[in-house]
Amino acid sequence: MLAEIKGLNEECGIFGIWGHEDAARLTYYGLHSLQHRGQEGAGIVAAHNGSLSGHKGLGLVTDVFQSGTLDALKGAAAIGHVRYSTAGGGGYENVQPLLFRSQTGSMALAHNGNLTNAIELKLALEGQGSIFQTTSDTEVFAHLIRRSQAPTFVGQMKEALSQIEGAFAFLLLTEEALYVALDPHGFRPLSLGRLGSAYVVASETCAFDVIGATYEREVAPGELLIISHEGVRSERFAPRQPRSICSMEYIYFARPDSHVDGINVHTARKNLGKRLALEAPAEADIVTGVPDSSISVAIGYAEASGIPYELGLIKNRYVGRTFIQPSQALREQGVKMKLSPVRGVVAGKRVVMVDDSIVRGTTSRRIVTMLREAGAVEVHVRISAPPITHPCFYGIDTSSREELIAAKYSVEEIRRLIGADSLAFLSQEGMLEAIGRPDVSPERGQCLACFTGQYPTRIGRAVRPCLTVK
Amino acid sequence: MLAEIKGLNEECGIFGIWGHEDAARLTYYGLHSLQHRGQEGAGIVAAHNGSLSGHKGLGLVTDVFQSGTLDALKGAAAIGHVRYSTAGGGGYENVQPLLFRSQTGSMALAHNGNLTNAIELKLALEGQGSIFQTTSDTEVFAHLIRRSQAPTFVGQMKEALSQIEGAFAFLLLTEEALYVALDPHGFRPLSLGRLGSAYVVASETCAFDVIGATYEREVAPGELLIISHEGVRSERFAPRQPRSICSMEYIYFARPDSHVDGINVHTARKNLGKRLALEAPAEADIVTGVPDSSISVAIGYAEASGIPYELGLIKNRYVGRTFIQPSQALREQGVKMKLSPVRGVVAGKRVVMVDDSIVRGTTSRRIVTMLREAGAVEVHVRISAPPITHPCFYGIDTSSREELIAAKYSVEEIRRLIGADSLAFLSQEGMLEAIGRPDVSPERGQCLACFTGQYPTRIGRAVRPCLTVK
Amino acid sequence: MLAEIKGLNEECGIFGIWGHEDAARLTYYGLHSLQHRGQEGAGIVAAHNGSLSGHKGLGLVTDVFQSGTLDALKGAAAIGHVRYSTAGGGGYENVQPLLFRSQTGSMALAHNGNLTNAIELKLALEGQGSIFQTTSDTEVFAHLIRRSQAPTFVGQMKEALSQIEGAFAFLLLTEEALYVALDPHGFRPLSLGRLGSAYVVASETCAFDVIGATYEREVAPGELLIISHEGVRSERFAPRQPRSICSMEYIYFARPDSHVDGINVHTARKNLGKRLALEAPAEADIVTGVPDSSISVAIGYAEASGIPYELGLIKNRYVGRTFIQPSQALREQGVKMKLSPVRGVVAGKRVVMVDDSIVRGTTSRRIVTMLREAGAVEVHVRISAPPITHPCFYGIDTSSREELIAAKYSVEEIRRLIGADSLAFLSQEGMLEAIGRPDVSPERGQCLACFTGQYPTRIGRAVRPCLTVK
Amino acid sequence: MLAEIKGLNEECGIFGIWGHEDAARLTYYGLHSLQHRGQEGAGIVAAHNGSLSGHKGLGLVTDVFQSGTLDALKGAAAIGHVRYSTAGGGGYENVQPLLFRSQTGSMALAHNGNLTNAIELKLALEGQGSIFQTTSDTEVFAHLIRRSQAPTFVGQMKEALSQIEGAFAFLLLTEEALYVALDPHGFRPLSLGRLGSAYVVASETCAFDVIGATYEREVAPGELLIISHEGVRSERFAPRQPRSICSMEYIYFARPDSHVDGINVHTARKNLGKRLALEAPAEADIVTGVPDSSISVAIGYAEASGIPYELGLIKNRYVGRTFIQPSQALREQGVKMKLSPVRGVVAGKRVVMVDDSIVRGTTSRRIVTMLREAGAVEVHVRISAPPITHPCFYGIDTSSREELIAAKYSVEEIRRLIGADSLAFLSQEGMLEAIGRPDVSPERGQCLACFTGQYPTRIGRAVRPCLTVK
């Protein structure tokens, strides 16, 4: 399951609002609904009376903000960020939005994605005397803007956007406007909505539902939106490429209630489950899903197969940063951390266990073992995506190829390694049809690089999948 | 939904272990899995080298305990408690286990339930010079033990147990033994398990699954277990009454993966949903459940009715004590707190909304309105239990009768008040059959007092449903 | 110096106010000025609208109270307590005021002193079924009140006061009145003041200065004051004994700006220094005092001797509970903790080092060594009190006799043990004259037990100096 | 008194060590002893295995560092900083040492002082595309180094040092060396010491005493020290100017036990007091000093005048960031914050009140009023320095000239404004002689700008006394 690498990937959530007097507070609720996209840090910057002020910290949104800190963030425009990982190091400094003040004006920056030529750009800038305060690739973008000699700020942004490569959804706030930019391939989701006369932007539409906003449209790949008191202006900073939205948004990341590029995630997952039941049926007594991402898939599998859906695995909800991990000794005695099998449900049963992926295989093996120890007589593993065989350079650190079990072993070998009675992956075709995004469509295309190794962009030579700068 | 009164009820979770060198740490994991039964406070007391030591605090288990505090709780026996509410006041003082030290020996006490004659007993004890440090009814039990002139400790406990009335599951730890007692009607669940050579006791079996323990049997109503280095000894402190386990454990409280008195809660809920679909079908496009308790019910309803199950309502997972509530103004503008409708799922749809109960009706009305504002064209409310018409005195504060909407209005009137297109409650017979507990069975009987007003015990004159002592 | 035992003694500070709408807030400032008397915990209980509410915690007054917690303590009457030590164990529970609620009324209790028959009384009360929640002797007093069958509350208090022995200054707050009691020997200081129409009571008069109150008079030994809306009523609960106020209040504990039983502490200390210069002159270049208690003494010594007073030793002001102690290795390399010698001041000088006492001798030896290592060519130690040869049972835990260096060694032997060039103690007569309290005076007598072994009261058989109850 | 402006000034303390395995821990103790120079924030950066790691935070040294955070700062070299004020804004970001990482190497910077051409430099750098992360002038120095094209790091530092003006004492740590630089006028104190084979540098010598280090010599104005494994190398980056050490270091800032440029501060202050007694005698009963800076002065005054030194004013020691300020209403009723008069000492007395300065006059008036309300019959104010008539641009924000009472009023007018019976300032000549630093001496000269308006350096046109950058 992808959750096994969550400590490493770079996925984030961003939210912005322009034109509402409670901008910071609404950003708080928006970020809160995006919390599943990043639990390591959170921040908000608001624009008020010609100046920006912000607050950020390590931890959950509810840890970072108190009523007083929110009240201090006055103004009718704000952007916010939740950060998934501390990869890149630096802790607090790397929490976004990054706020850049200067004698002539300030700007704040929130970024979801991963720049594939960040190191090259950074080395060049440092050679010219620039000082970086963070180890994040996001700061590179700010320096490029400041170094630009273009006469207007929009011109400086476009010049900077033309220099960076990879996956990026940017929100940039100044005293004058909220700027929104999505990379030419549209690797990450980014939606535009309305709340009364205010504009909102968010990584997922669940942030609109929680604040009562209505969905307007997707931000287009290569588009630069300038939202100000004059309304929304749309420009292009790059010619549009075929859409390459990340498959994992549907399979793993996004909240089931979100619509990602117009498609409801729960429904997409149920369809993945139904298709999986057709492609890879199993003789079994119950279907169970690995929470949270595979619950909808399992329900779909159950519906299509007629095998009853039961709660054979439970995720412990309150596992946060302060949870005390069991010692090795206790784990060997059977103490479970995040996931427990439900003995009374699986004992004596043939179980179909639905999961979203197999990365290194260790987690899958652990779950299979867990189910058997709880009495399952057979465990049939069904994966709602094709095998992951290649690393991702667009924001998900599936590390090096050597660690990917599917890069080295056949399905049958993996089955043996994880100890399952049977194992099946969903076909690429099945996945695309279930989600409803044909690969080749310029409008509704999907990034398949981790399954195929065909990367939609150049990958910078010096780049490591996860930007870690010493 | 019952969650609307969670600030008021007295439900708790208890866990005990005897004979394992990591007793406190296992109690931590056990409590953690019982966190849904009480989120206001948590505590653990361990017995080591002839003395008891404890730690407790307000907040979640993971807030209260750090690695260091756990390490300090040495010993091979421990009991723990998670507390639902601060009703009764007193905050920290009332967090359990209560630890009573004396010159001659110490004891710690953890309690799930509600004594119906606590005030009477407390007044009498204070008249004799006793000083209470908490406002909880649990402390009464300790004073009764200390006042008893019986020659043995077991004798003192039995004398005390014979004086108290109502609902109680007690864990009492001394340096010599772990004592376990369940009231004669067995209102609350209490299970016994094994972990290697150690014994464990818990409110729900999910605590066994999480530590890898195996289920042995239920603690019987009126039974007193004495667990010590001599093993388990069973005694009776009262003749057995017909079992009156709380219906709400199945309907609302317990975790879906737990087996309550031998019955899996998820399966029971799916059966409630199936039965509900038969008793109260609806012409609709989707079925959705109010999270978390009604998800399983909704899946069952969908399965039996053929209407697809969709995620029309989402609960925001990370709403804890530090969550900043939206202002009234923001709420009126549509900002949601715990529950949001999923616009893209419900818009234009006829929705079956499955919930566990209607208490005051305000929450149900809010959800119905929410769904309509999100575009639902019809909302059909289905409740997986009969109408609640009477207050509970056994641990759930459904307050006074006047506040219970079903005590004053007909189903049709309630439908109008909550603004639903149709409304149906499950029949009492349907509920009992779906769960699989015939009311009249001495072995598998269920408390129906909140539906019928027929209380299995005397209710003390001066007692208020929720013990609040000035 | 006495500070070396501060982790062990039981000295505390108490403050009470009746008749001011900002009662809790004024108690906060009062406690703050008494912080030197106890830094381990603090608490305040206020009476408002017929009920008591309180807040307490471990740490400094400024750690324990935030603006919000103070605001919550409404009402025109309040008592507060700062606690010196965690001796007796129990941490938070033992922080005072202790608050006792019952169905018929509540009371809060703050205590400075030590009961010498606490264990005897406690054993008897537990034998009758009483349950103690703390390990402090203070709680015994509450139980005696509750057990009393006297018809009035004042009668119950008097009955309880007649049963306890030792040193005690009590503040007891109910909804109706503030009760103030001082033991018949008056071991501890307790002053009465006025702030407009309000009454204030405090361990030291510095608490009056800080809130702008005026001093009225001392609370008399054996006196019980009842302060209510009817004004102040004075009663006696015991015949007056000759005053035995603790010598150490003048020598070590009290703030130099306080007047203890009418005598300014700074002036008393300067007089101790002058007398010491006469009794024990030294050939030296500079006089320096061990901060904080001996600064005034050193100034007096300098004034009388003509030797200049210099800052040869400095106390690091910000050493609180969170200070990280140097490792043994670092200490051996010369890292100082609380006290540092000032090399540039003492190097090459003959130094008179004035201190308040020598308890175990280890601290004195350390300071002498420190001064020599910083270059002092001679160190002449002068102590502003007679040798401490006997343990205290009235609130200062000077431990067992074996640990008292002066109980086992002659002055010359002590000089050698601490490595001083000369050593002198002030004579008992000199001390009494300098402070201005003749020992034998019934009005202005002073407890000399730690110097003479003549205890003004019976010492309970089972009692340990510092009440530590298992 | 100068303390009245402490919220505004920029005074700081710095500490560095090279060549000791407990470098970070010794820096902790060093900073702790310099805490009086800055209480708003603290930080430490250590060099280990070719990389720098740091920890910093808002609050006292003991708040910011826990044992674990210190342990994580491994390595044999470290620098630390305590920060006085948040002027310049930005809070956490501005806490030093500032740590600058780059792909080619890292450096950490700690600064005491104020650059008088910071704004000019900053505007120029931003015009070239540099991004500043803090609002402190310190960061300017780092950018100048990075922009320098000099071939060696020492060359880059010298080029940067030649561009900045004003008061600065810098510690700069890289993996290779500890660099120490003092501005050509030597406005701020900076001493070099030894601890075994290690080198230490600190703002005040009290930091040496606390860790057991020995004093070596002062860092010279215009000197650049390079401390590395090759030992100490001294270079000059500017020709030496006459020394202009800040007078206020002796009068107000430094700890009395420190030697500032070789002169013991307590002794200097006693001499100031003696001289003041000669220049401005008073008919009075007691002498009292405003704590903490004027205690030594008052003792000197008492010694020279024969009037007894008494504790007429007391400073409340535990007033930290968490202290709850009294409301205006309570203050009007007499509640004191930091300073209280001792009624029993001053009542009926003619009081000489010794203070270090009068800035705006409001604090002095408050203290005089306080003393009168406590019963003083006469109050004679004596100031241990000449009148402050001009703003400081070297690190002490005495704000604009309009706010300085002595810039607008005569001594007699000030006397009337503060309500004293008499008022006298020490003469400039008296001050210089008492401290022992003739103004004109190139070796031992003293900055008198705030008394005379004669600034030793050019003051940049755009510069505000306290660098506040929007």
GROMACS .gro file of C-alpha atoms in nm, chain B residues 1-5 248 251-252 276 290 293-294 353-368 379-391 398-426 450-451:
model
   72
  471MET     CA    1  -2.764   1.081   1.570
  472LEU     CA    2  -2.630   0.990   1.908
  473ALA     CA    3  -2.305   1.174   1.846
  474GLU     CA    4  -2.496   1.494   1.901
  475ILE     CA    5  -2.509   1.424   2.274
  718MET     CA    6  -2.673   0.143   2.186
  721ILE     CA    7  -2.623   0.075   1.728
  722TYR     CA    8  -2.379   0.351   1.811
  746LEU     CA    9  -3.436  -0.144   0.742
  760VAL     CA   10  -2.394   0.934   0.863
  763SER     CA   11  -2.166   0.454   1.313
  764SER     CA   12  -2.404   0.432   1.018
  823MET     CA   13  -2.972   0.903   0.453
  824VAL     CA   14  -2.919   0.634   0.715
  825ASP     CA   15  -2.856   0.736   1.076
  826ASP     CA   16  -2.851   0.561   1.413
  827SER     CA   17  -3.103   0.771   1.604
  828ILE     CA   18  -3.288   1.098   1.641
  829VAL     CA   19  -3.247   1.248   1.987
  830ARG     CA   20  -3.341   1.614   1.986
  831GLY     CA   21  -3.383   1.634   1.612
  832THR     CA   22  -3.156   1.934   1.565
  833THR     CA   23  -2.871   1.738   1.415
  834SER     CA   24  -3.096   1.544   1.182
  835ARG     CA   25  -3.255   1.867   1.062
  836ARG     CA   26  -2.911   2.014   1.004
  837ILE     CA   27  -2.799   1.714   0.796
  838VAL     CA   28  -3.115   1.710   0.589
  849VAL     CA   29  -3.395   1.312   0.133
  850HIS     CA   30  -3.530   0.994   0.286
  851VAL     CA   31  -3.422   0.944   0.643
  852ARG     CA   32  -3.393   0.591   0.777
  853ILE     CA   33  -3.308   0.523   1.139
  854SER     CA   34  -3.155   0.192   1.243
  855ALA     CA   35  -3.337   0.180   1.578
  856PRO     CA   36  -3.681   0.251   1.722
  857PRO     CA   37  -3.758   0.605   1.845
  858ILE     CA   38  -3.587   0.703   2.171
  859THR     CA   39  -3.864   0.809   2.404
  860HIS     CA   40  -3.716   0.775   2.752
  861PRO     CA   41  -3.398   0.890   2.929
  868THR     CA   42  -3.013   1.142   2.681
  869SER     CA   43  -3.118   1.414   2.925
  870SER     CA   44  -3.469   1.480   3.032
  871ARG     CA   45  -3.773   1.342   2.851
  872GLU     CA   46  -3.876   1.690   2.739
  873GLU     CA   47  -3.573   1.712   2.519
  874LEU     CA   48  -3.638   1.384   2.341
  875ILE     CA   49  -3.819   1.468   2.022
  876ALA     CA   50  -3.971   1.122   1.994
  877ALA     CA   51  -4.125   1.155   2.340
  878LYS     CA   52  -4.340   1.440   2.219
  879TYR     CA   53  -4.399   1.399   1.852
  880SER     CA   54  -4.526   1.136   1.610
  881VAL     CA   55  -4.303   1.003   1.333
  882GLU     CA   56  -4.487   1.220   1.080
  883GLU     CA   57  -4.440   1.527   1.300
  884ILE     CA   58  -4.071   1.450   1.338
  885ARG     CA   59  -4.042   1.410   0.963
  886ARG     CA   60  -4.180   1.757   0.917
  887LEU     CA   61  -3.960   1.903   1.191
  888ILE     CA   62  -3.642   1.766   1.038
  889GLY     CA   63  -3.759   1.849   0.686
  890ALA     CA   64  -3.726   1.501   0.534
  891ASP     CA   65  -3.925   1.369   0.242
  892SER     CA   66  -3.984   1.049   0.428
  893LEU     CA   67  -3.879   0.910   0.763
  894ALA     CA   68  -3.883   0.562   0.906
  895PHE     CA   69  -3.752   0.398   1.222
  896LEU     CA   70  -3.663   0.035   1.247
  920CYS     CA   71  -3.475   0.418   2.618
  921PHE     CA   72  -3.729   0.285   2.365
   0.00000   0.00000   0.00000
